[in-house]
Amino acid sequence: FFQAEDGIRDKLVTGVQTCALPIYSVHGATDITGFGLLGHAREMALASNVTLQIDHFQVEALPGAREAIALGAVPGGLKNNKEFASCSVELGSAVSPETETLLYDPQTSGGLLIAITAEHAGQLQAELREQGVPAAVIGTVIERGASPIYVS
């Protein structure tokens, strides 16, 4: 699965609408809003009875987000997101507390999290990038493991 992000939601929606998503075998999609990446990923994983493995190194942050976290500037809703979703999330030892905070952050750019077959992920990523929409493959979908979400 991958994440497509853009600070201008209209551009992102236009990009996704103009590429022929049906030819890419999309299995699910959600907009990353107030529940943060992990909250929305949790919902997708639970609904599909799978585990989403997220490579935190592939998740891009909005400019200044990491610096704000380092200064302790985090929104109150983040605590609620973490309380809601953390029971479904396993974090690898390489995930720093700052990165964990970023993954629960409700302040997003309205990007999309799209579950797509592995064989089409690169093609869709390239097409979105050609249209000026930042997109990144951030993980894989596997059989349900111990947790619905595993962040490495």
mmCIF file with all atom_site columns, N, CA and C in Angstrom, residues 12-67:
data_model
loop_
_atom_site.group_PDB
_atom_site.id
_atom_site.type_symbol
_atom_site.label_atom_id
_atom_site.label_alt_id
_atom_site.label_comp_id
_atom_site.label_asym_id
_atom_site.label_entity_id
_atom_site.label_seq_id
_atom_site.pdbx_PDB_ins_code
_atom_site.Cartn_x
_atom_site.Cartn_y
_atom_site.Cartn_z
_atom_site.occupancy
_atom_site.B_iso_or_equiv
_atom_site.pdbx_formal_charge
_atom_site.auth_seq_id
_atom_site.auth_comp_id
_atom_site.auth_asym_id
_atom_site.auth_atom_id
_atom_site.pdbx_PDB_model_num
ATOM 1   N N  . LEU A 1 12 ? -4.669  16.626 -5.253  1.00 0.00 ? 12 LEU A N  1
ATOM 2   C CA . LEU A 1 12 ? -4.565  15.199 -4.998  1.00 0.00 ? 12 LEU A CA 1
ATOM 3   C C  . LEU A 1 12 ? -5.798  14.474 -5.535  1.00 0.00 ? 12 LEU A C  1
ATOM 4   N N  . VAL A 1 13 ? -6.965  14.988 -5.211  1.00 0.00 ? 13 VAL A N  1
ATOM 5   C CA . VAL A 1 13 ? -8.189  14.340 -5.670  1.00 0.00 ? 13 VAL A CA 1
ATOM 6   C C  . VAL A 1 13 ? -8.239  14.352 -7.190  1.00 0.00 ? 13 VAL A C  1
ATOM 7   N N  . THR A 1 14 ? -7.872  15.436 -7.813  1.00 0.00 ? 14 THR A N  1
ATOM 8   C CA . THR A 1 14 ? -7.852  15.495 -9.274  1.00 0.00 ? 14 THR A CA 1
ATOM 9   C C  . THR A 1 14 ? -6.892  14.455 -9.832  1.00 0.00 ? 14 THR A C  1
ATOM 10  N N  . GLY A 1 15 ? -5.704  14.339 -9.253  1.00 0.00 ? 15 GLY A N  1
ATOM 11  C CA . GLY A 1 15 ? -4.735  13.359 -9.720  1.00 0.00 ? 15 GLY A CA 1
ATOM 12  C C  . GLY A 1 15 ? -5.259  11.950 -9.621  1.00 0.00 ? 15 GLY A C  1
ATOM 13  N N  . VAL A 1 16 ? -5.898  11.629 -8.520  1.00 0.00 ? 16 VAL A N  1
ATOM 14  C CA . VAL A 1 16 ? -6.425  10.280 -8.343  1.00 0.00 ? 16 VAL A CA 1
ATOM 15  C C  . VAL A 1 16 ? -7.591  10.042 -9.290  1.00 0.00 ? 16 VAL A C  1
ATOM 16  N N  . GLN A 1 17 ? -8.410  11.056 -9.508  1.00 0.00 ? 17 GLN A N  1
ATOM 17  C CA . GLN A 1 17 ? -9.545  10.895 -10.410 1.00 0.00 ? 17 GLN A CA 1
ATOM 18  C C  . GLN A 1 17 ? -9.101  10.714 -11.852 1.00 0.00 ? 17 GLN A C  1
ATOM 19  N N  . THR A 1 18 ? -8.023  11.380 -12.254 1.00 0.00 ? 18 THR A N  1
ATOM 20  C CA . THR A 1 18 ? -7.625  11.310 -13.654 1.00 0.00 ? 18 THR A CA 1
ATOM 21  C C  . THR A 1 18 ? -6.823  10.069 -13.984 1.00 0.00 ? 18 THR A C  1
ATOM 22  N N  . CYS A 1 19 ? -6.247  9.403  -12.997 1.00 0.00 ? 19 CYS A N  1
ATOM 23  C CA . CYS A 1 19 ? -5.612  8.124  -13.318 1.00 0.00 ? 19 CYS A CA 1
ATOM 24  C C  . CYS A 1 19 ? -6.695  7.062  -13.178 1.00 0.00 ? 19 CYS A C  1
ATOM 25  N N  . ALA A 1 20 ? -6.631  6.054  -13.970 1.00 0.00 ? 20 ALA A N  1
ATOM 26  C CA . ALA A 1 20 ? -7.696  5.047  -14.000 1.00 0.00 ? 20 ALA A CA 1
ATOM 27  C C  . ALA A 1 20 ? -7.493  4.049  -12.854 1.00 0.00 ? 20 ALA A C  1
ATOM 28  N N  . LEU A 1 21 ? -7.941  4.422  -11.654 1.00 0.00 ? 21 LEU A N  1
ATOM 29  C CA . LEU A 1 21 ? -7.741  3.549  -10.491 1.00 0.00 ? 21 LEU A CA 1
ATOM 30  C C  . LEU A 1 21 ? -8.232  2.113  -10.705 1.00 0.00 ? 21 LEU A C  1
ATOM 31  N N  . PRO A 1 22 ? -9.355  1.898  -11.391 1.00 0.00 ? 22 PRO A N  1
ATOM 32  C CA . PRO A 1 22 ? -9.802  0.511  -11.549 1.00 0.00 ? 22 PRO A CA 1
ATOM 33  C C  . PRO A 1 22 ? -8.783  -0.415 -12.221 1.00 0.00 ? 22 PRO A C  1
ATOM 34  N N  . ILE A 1 23 ? -7.962  0.095  -13.125 1.00 0.00 ? 23 ILE A N  1
ATOM 35  C CA . ILE A 1 23 ? -7.002  -0.783 -13.786 1.00 0.00 ? 23 ILE A CA 1
ATOM 36  C C  . ILE A 1 23 ? -5.877  -1.188 -12.845 1.00 0.00 ? 23 ILE A C  1
ATOM 37  N N  . TYR A 1 24 ? -5.791  -0.540 -11.682 1.00 0.00 ? 24 TYR A N  1
ATOM 38  C CA . TYR A 1 24 ? -4.728  -0.843 -10.733 1.00 0.00 ? 24 TYR A CA 1
ATOM 39  C C  . TYR A 1 24 ? -5.148  -1.789 -9.623  1.00 0.00 ? 24 TYR A C  1
ATOM 40  N N  . SER A 1 25 ? -6.330  -2.338 -9.653  1.00 0.00 ? 25 SER A N  1
ATOM 41  C CA . SER A 1 25 ? -6.798  -3.287 -8.635  1.00 0.00 ? 25 SER A CA 1
ATOM 42  C C  . SER A 1 25 ? -6.694  -2.713 -7.229  1.00 0.00 ? 25 SER A C  1
ATOM 43  N N  . VAL A 1 26 ? -7.276  -1.551 -7.033  1.00 0.00 ? 26 VAL A N  1
ATOM 44  C CA . VAL A 1 26 ? -7.313  -0.936 -5.708  1.00 0.00 ? 26 VAL A CA 1
ATOM 45  C C  . VAL A 1 26 ? -8.257  -1.746 -4.829  1.00 0.00 ? 26 VAL A C  1
ATOM 46  N N  . HIS A 1 27 ? -7.775  -2.118 -3.635  1.00 0.00 ? 27 HIS A N  1
ATOM 47  C CA . HIS A 1 27 ? -8.576  -2.913 -2.707  1.00 0.00 ? 27 HIS A CA 1
ATOM 48  C C  . HIS A 1 27 ? -9.228  -2.066 -1.630  1.00 0.00 ? 27 HIS A C  1
ATOM 49  N N  . GLY A 1 28 ? -8.731  -0.862 -1.414  1.00 0.00 ? 28 GLY A N  1
ATOM 50  C CA . GLY A 1 28 ? -9.304  0.033  -0.412  1.00 0.00 ? 28 GLY A CA 1
ATOM 51  C C  . GLY A 1 28 ? -8.546  1.335  -0.387  1.00 0.00 ? 28 GLY A C  1
ATOM 52  N N  . ALA A 1 29 ? -9.197  2.370  0.105   1.00 0.00 ? 29 ALA A N  1
ATOM 53  C CA . ALA A 1 29 ? -8.554  3.675  0.218   1.00 0.00 ? 29 ALA A CA 1
ATOM 54  C C  . ALA A 1 29 ? -9.257  4.471  1.304   1.00 0.00 ? 29 ALA A C  1
ATOM 55  N N  . THR A 1 30 ? -8.507  5.346  1.932   1.00 0.00 ? 30 THR A N  1
ATOM 56  C CA . THR A 1 30 ? -9.070  6.249  2.926   1.00 0.00 ? 30 THR A CA 1
ATOM 57  C C  . THR A 1 30 ? -8.280  7.541  2.909   1.00 0.00 ? 30 THR A C  1
ATOM 58  N N  . ASP A 1 31 ? -8.962  8.622  3.225   1.00 0.00 ? 31 ASP A N  1
ATOM 59  C CA . ASP A 1 31 ? -8.249  9.888  3.343   1.00 0.00 ? 31 ASP A CA 1
ATOM 60  C C  . ASP A 1 31 ? -7.718  9.993  4.771   1.00 0.00 ? 31 ASP A C  1
ATOM 61  N N  . ILE A 1 32 ? -6.477  10.430 4.892   1.00 0.00 ? 32 ILE A N  1
ATOM 62  C CA . ILE A 1 32 ? -5.831  10.541 6.196   1.00 0.00 ? 32 ILE A CA 1
ATOM 63  C C  . ILE A 1 32 ? -6.212  11.891 6.773   1.00 0.00 ? 32 ILE A C  1
ATOM 64  N N  . THR A 1 33 ? -7.124  11.865 7.728   1.00 0.00 ? 33 THR A N  1
ATOM 65  C CA . THR A 1 33 ? -7.605  13.093 8.344   1.00 0.00 ? 33 THR A CA 1
ATOM 66  C C  . THR A 1 33 ? -7.334  13.034 9.846   1.00 0.00 ? 33 THR A C  1
ATOM 67  N N  . GLY A 1 34 ? -8.292  13.407 10.639  1.00 0.00 ? 34 GLY A N  1
ATOM 68  C CA . GLY A 1 34 ? -8.124  13.587 12.077  1.00 0.00 ? 34 GLY A CA 1
ATOM 69  C C  . GLY A 1 34 ? -7.664  12.403 12.897  1.00 0.00 ? 34 GLY A C  1
ATOM 70  N N  . PHE A 1 35 ? -7.787  11.198 12.386  1.00 0.00 ? 35 PHE A N  1
ATOM 71  C CA . PHE A 1 35 ? -7.334  10.027 13.149  1.00 0.00 ? 35 PHE A CA 1
ATOM 72  C C  . PHE A 1 35 ? -5.872  9.703  12.889  1.00 0.00 ? 35 PHE A C  1
ATOM 73  N N  . GLY A 1 36 ? -5.213  10.472 12.031  1.00 0.00 ? 36 GLY A N  1
ATOM 74  C CA . GLY A 1 36 ? -3.811  10.235 11.730  1.00 0.00 ? 36 GLY A CA 1
ATOM 75  C C  . GLY A 1 36 ? -3.619  8.984  10.886  1.00 0.00 ? 36 GLY A C  1
ATOM 76  N N  . LEU A 1 37 ? -2.396  8.789  10.440  1.00 0.00 ? 37 LEU A N  1
ATOM 77  C CA . LEU A 1 37 ? -2.086  7.645  9.590   1.00 0.00 ? 37 LEU A CA 1
ATOM 78  C C  . LEU A 1 37 ? -2.401  6.323  10.295  1.00 0.00 ? 37 LEU A C  1
ATOM 79  N N  . LEU A 1 38 ? -1.959  6.168  11.541  1.00 0.00 ? 38 LEU A N  1
ATOM 80  C CA . LEU A 1 38 ? -2.161  4.891  12.221  1.00 0.00 ? 38 LEU A CA 1
ATOM 81  C C  . LEU A 1 38 ? -3.624  4.623  12.548  1.00 0.00 ? 38 LEU A C  1
ATOM 82  N N  . GLY A 1 39 ? -4.390  5.654  12.852  1.00 0.00 ? 39 GLY A N  1
ATOM 83  C CA . GLY A 1 39 ? -5.815  5.460  13.112  1.00 0.00 ? 39 GLY A CA 1
ATOM 84  C C  . GLY A 1 39 ? -6.558  4.977  11.884  1.00 0.00 ? 39 GLY A C  1
ATOM 85  N N  . HIS A 1 40 ? -6.258  5.569  10.745  1.00 0.00 ? 40 HIS A N  1
ATOM 86  C CA . HIS A 1 40 ? -6.913  5.157  9.507   1.00 0.00 ? 40 HIS A CA 1
ATOM 87  C C  . HIS A 1 40 ? -6.390  3.805  9.021   1.00 0.00 ? 40 HIS A C  1
ATOM 88  N N  . ALA A 1 41 ? -5.099  3.560  9.180   1.00 0.00 ? 41 ALA A N  1
ATOM 89  C CA . ALA A 1 41 ? -4.546  2.255  8.803   1.00 0.00 ? 41 ALA A CA 1
ATOM 90  C C  . ALA A 1 41 ? -5.169  1.155  9.662   1.00 0.00 ? 41 ALA A C  1
ATOM 91  N N  . ARG A 1 42 ? -5.388  1.444  10.936  1.00 0.00 ? 42 ARG A N  1
ATOM 92  C CA . ARG A 1 42 ? -6.027  0.481  11.851  1.00 0.00 ? 42 ARG A CA 1
ATOM 93  C C  . ARG A 1 42 ? -7.404  0.077  11.321  1.00 0.00 ? 42 ARG A C  1
ATOM 94  N N  . GLU A 1 43 ? -8.185  1.069  10.908  1.00 0.00 ? 43 GLU A N  1
ATOM 95  C CA . GLU A 1 43 ? -9.525  0.774  10.402  1.00 0.00 ? 43 GLU A CA 1
ATOM 96  C C  . GLU A 1 43 ? -9.473  -0.113 9.159   1.00 0.00 ? 43 GLU A C  1
ATOM 97  N N  . MET A 1 44 ? -8.548  0.178  8.262   1.00 0.00 ? 44 MET A N  1
ATOM 98  C CA . MET A 1 44 ? -8.414  -0.640 7.053   1.00 0.00 ? 44 MET A CA 1
ATOM 99  C C  . MET A 1 44 ? -7.992  -2.057 7.400   1.00 0.00 ? 44 MET A C  1
ATOM 100 N N  . ALA A 1 45 ? -7.029  -2.200 8.302   1.00 0.00 ? 45 ALA A N  1
ATOM 101 C CA . ALA A 1 45 ? -6.528  -3.531 8.666   1.00 0.00 ? 45 ALA A CA 1
ATOM 102 C C  . ALA A 1 45 ? -7.599  -4.356 9.364   1.00 0.00 ? 45 ALA A C  1
ATOM 103 N N  . LEU A 1 46 ? -8.317  -3.746 10.306  1.00 0.00 ? 46 LEU A N  1
ATOM 104 C CA . LEU A 1 46 ? -9.362  -4.479 11.022  1.00 0.00 ? 46 LEU A CA 1
ATOM 105 C C  . LEU A 1 46 ? -10.497 -4.895 10.089  1.00 0.00 ? 46 LEU A C  1
ATOM 106 N N  . ALA A 1 47 ? -10.905 -3.998 9.207   1.00 0.00 ? 47 ALA A N  1
ATOM 107 C CA . ALA A 1 47 ? -12.004 -4.302 8.287   1.00 0.00 ? 47 ALA A CA 1
ATOM 108 C C  . ALA A 1 47 ? -11.633 -5.416 7.316   1.00 0.00 ? 47 ALA A C  1
ATOM 109 N N  . SER A 1 48 ? -10.343 -5.543 7.014   1.00 0.00 ? 48 SER A N  1
ATOM 110 C CA . SER A 1 48 ? -9.893  -6.532 6.033   1.00 0.00 ? 48 SER A CA 1
ATOM 111 C C  . SER A 1 48 ? -9.270  -7.768 6.672   1.00 0.00 ? 48 SER A C  1
ATOM 112 N N  . ASN A 1 49 ? -9.154  -7.779 8.004   1.00 0.00 ? 49 ASN A N  1
ATOM 113 C CA . ASN A 1 49 ? -8.558  -8.894 8.734   1.00 0.00 ? 49 ASN A CA 1
ATOM 114 C C  . ASN A 1 49 ? -7.150  -9.223 8.228   1.00 0.00 ? 49 ASN A C  1
ATOM 115 N N  . VAL A 1 50 ? -6.333  -8.170 8.099   1.00 0.00 ? 50 VAL A N  1
ATOM 116 C CA . VAL A 1 50 ? -4.951  -8.311 7.649   1.00 0.00 ? 50 VAL A CA 1
ATOM 117 C C  . VAL A 1 50 ? -4.043  -7.510 8.588   1.00 0.00 ? 50 VAL A C  1
ATOM 118 N N  . THR A 1 51 ? -2.756  -7.627 8.367   1.00 0.00 ? 51 THR A N  1
ATOM 119 C CA . THR A 1 51 ? -1.779  -6.781 9.044   1.00 0.00 ? 51 THR A CA 1
ATOM 120 C C  . THR A 1 51 ? -1.152  -5.861 8.012   1.00 0.00 ? 51 THR A C  1
ATOM 121 N N  . LEU A 1 52 ? -1.086  -4.588 8.349   1.00 0.00 ? 52 LEU A N  1
ATOM 122 C CA . LEU A 1 52 ? -0.392  -3.627 7.506   1.00 0.00 ? 52 LEU A CA 1
ATOM 123 C C  . LEU A 1 52 ? 0.988   -3.408 8.107   1.00 0.00 ? 52 LEU A C  1
ATOM 124 N N  . GLN A 1 53 ? 2.012   -3.675 7.316   1.00 0.00 ? 53 GLN A N  1
ATOM 125 C CA . GLN A 1 53 ? 3.388   -3.429 7.746   1.00 0.00 ? 53 GLN A CA 1
ATOM 126 C C  . GLN A 1 53 ? 3.811   -2.094 7.152   1.00 0.00 ? 53 GLN A C  1
ATOM 127 N N  . ILE A 1 54 ? 4.098   -1.135 8.018   1.00 0.00 ? 54 ILE A N  1
ATOM 128 C CA . ILE A 1 54 ? 4.458   0.212  7.581   1.00 0.00 ? 54 ILE A CA 1
ATOM 129 C C  . ILE A 1 54 ? 5.945   0.435  7.840   1.00 0.00 ? 54 ILE A C  1
ATOM 130 N N  . ASP A 1 55 ? 6.652   0.851  6.810   1.00 0.00 ? 55 ASP A N  1
ATOM 131 C CA . ASP A 1 55 ? 8.061   1.201  6.925   1.00 0.00 ? 55 ASP A CA 1
ATOM 132 C C  . ASP A 1 55 ? 8.119   2.693  7.240   1.00 0.00 ? 55 ASP A C  1
ATOM 133 N N  . HIS A 1 56 ? 8.408   3.035  8.492   1.00 0.00 ? 56 HIS A N  1
ATOM 134 C CA . HIS A 1 56 ? 8.325   4.440  8.898   1.00 0.00 ? 56 HIS A CA 1
ATOM 135 C C  . HIS A 1 56 ? 9.309   5.330  8.146   1.00 0.00 ? 56 HIS A C  1
ATOM 136 N N  . PHE A 1 57 ? 10.354  4.768  7.592   1.00 0.00 ? 57 PHE A N  1
ATOM 137 C CA . PHE A 1 57 ? 11.309  5.569  6.823   1.00 0.00 ? 57 PHE A CA 1
ATOM 138 C C  . PHE A 1 57 ? 10.698  6.065  5.508   1.00 0.00 ? 57 PHE A C  1
ATOM 139 N N  . GLN A 1 58 ? 9.635   5.426  5.047   1.00 0.00 ? 58 GLN A N  1
ATOM 140 C CA . GLN A 1 58 ? 9.000   5.803  3.785   1.00 0.00 ? 58 GLN A CA 1
ATOM 141 C C  . GLN A 1 58 ? 7.869   6.815  3.968   1.00 0.00 ? 58 GLN A C  1
ATOM 142 N N  . VAL A 1 59 ? 7.479   7.085  5.209   1.00 0.00 ? 59 VAL A N  1
ATOM 143 C CA . VAL A 1 59 ? 6.389   8.022  5.480   1.00 0.00 ? 59 VAL A CA 1
ATOM 144 C C  . VAL A 1 59 ? 6.966   9.436  5.526   1.00 0.00 ? 59 VAL A C  1
ATOM 145 N N  . GLU A 1 60 ? 6.510   10.271 4.609   1.00 0.00 ? 60 GLU A N  1
ATOM 146 C CA . GLU A 1 60 ? 6.996   11.645 4.557   1.00 0.00 ? 60 GLU A CA 1
ATOM 147 C C  . GLU A 1 60 ? 6.195   12.518 5.515   1.00 0.00 ? 60 GLU A C  1
ATOM 148 N N  . ALA A 1 61 ? 6.888   13.454 6.140   1.00 0.00 ? 61 ALA A N  1
ATOM 149 C CA . ALA A 1 61 ? 6.244   14.397 7.046   1.00 0.00 ? 61 ALA A CA 1
ATOM 150 C C  . ALA A 1 61 ? 6.075   15.742 6.366   1.00 0.00 ? 61 ALA A C  1
ATOM 151 N N  . LEU A 1 62 ? 5.064   16.464 6.775   1.00 0.00 ? 62 LEU A N  1
ATOM 152 C CA . LEU A 1 62 ? 4.902   17.824 6.291   1.00 0.00 ? 62 LEU A CA 1
ATOM 153 C C  . LEU A 1 62 ? 6.087   18.662 6.761   1.00 0.00 ? 62 LEU A C  1
ATOM 154 N N  . PRO A 1 63 ? 6.478   19.650 5.987   1.00 0.00 ? 63 PRO A N  1
ATOM 155 C CA . PRO A 1 63 ? 7.608   20.498 6.397   1.00 0.00 ? 63 PRO A CA 1
ATOM 156 C C  . PRO A 1 63 ? 7.376   21.091 7.790   1.00 0.00 ? 63 PRO A C  1
ATOM 157 N N  . GLY A 1 64 ? 8.376   20.962 8.649   1.00 0.00 ? 64 GLY A N  1
ATOM 158 C CA . GLY A 1 64 ? 8.314   21.514 10.000  1.00 0.00 ? 64 GLY A CA 1
ATOM 159 C C  . GLY A 1 64 ? 7.677   20.616 11.040  1.00 0.00 ? 64 GLY A C  1
ATOM 160 N N  . ALA A 1 65 ? 7.077   19.507 10.625  1.00 0.00 ? 65 ALA A N  1
ATOM 161 C CA . ALA A 1 65 ? 6.364   18.643 11.571  1.00 0.00 ? 65 ALA A CA 1
ATOM 162 C C  . ALA A 1 65 ? 7.309   18.024 12.603  1.00 0.00 ? 65 ALA A C  1
ATOM 163 N N  . ARG A 1 66 ? 8.408   17.486 12.153  1.00 0.00 ? 66 ARG A N  1
ATOM 164 C CA . ARG A 1 66 ? 9.348   16.858 13.092  1.00 0.00 ? 66 ARG A CA 1
ATOM 165 C C  . ARG A 1 66 ? 9.949   17.887 14.050  1.00 0.00 ? 66 ARG A C  1
ATOM 166 N N  . GLU A 1 67 ? 10.219  19.062 13.534  1.00 0.00 ? 67 GLU A N  1
ATOM 167 C CA . GLU A 1 67 ? 10.774  20.115 14.386  1.00 0.00 ? 67 GLU A CA 1
ATOM 168 C C  . GLU A 1 67 ? 9.755   20.533 15.454  1.00 0.00 ? 67 GLU A C  1
#
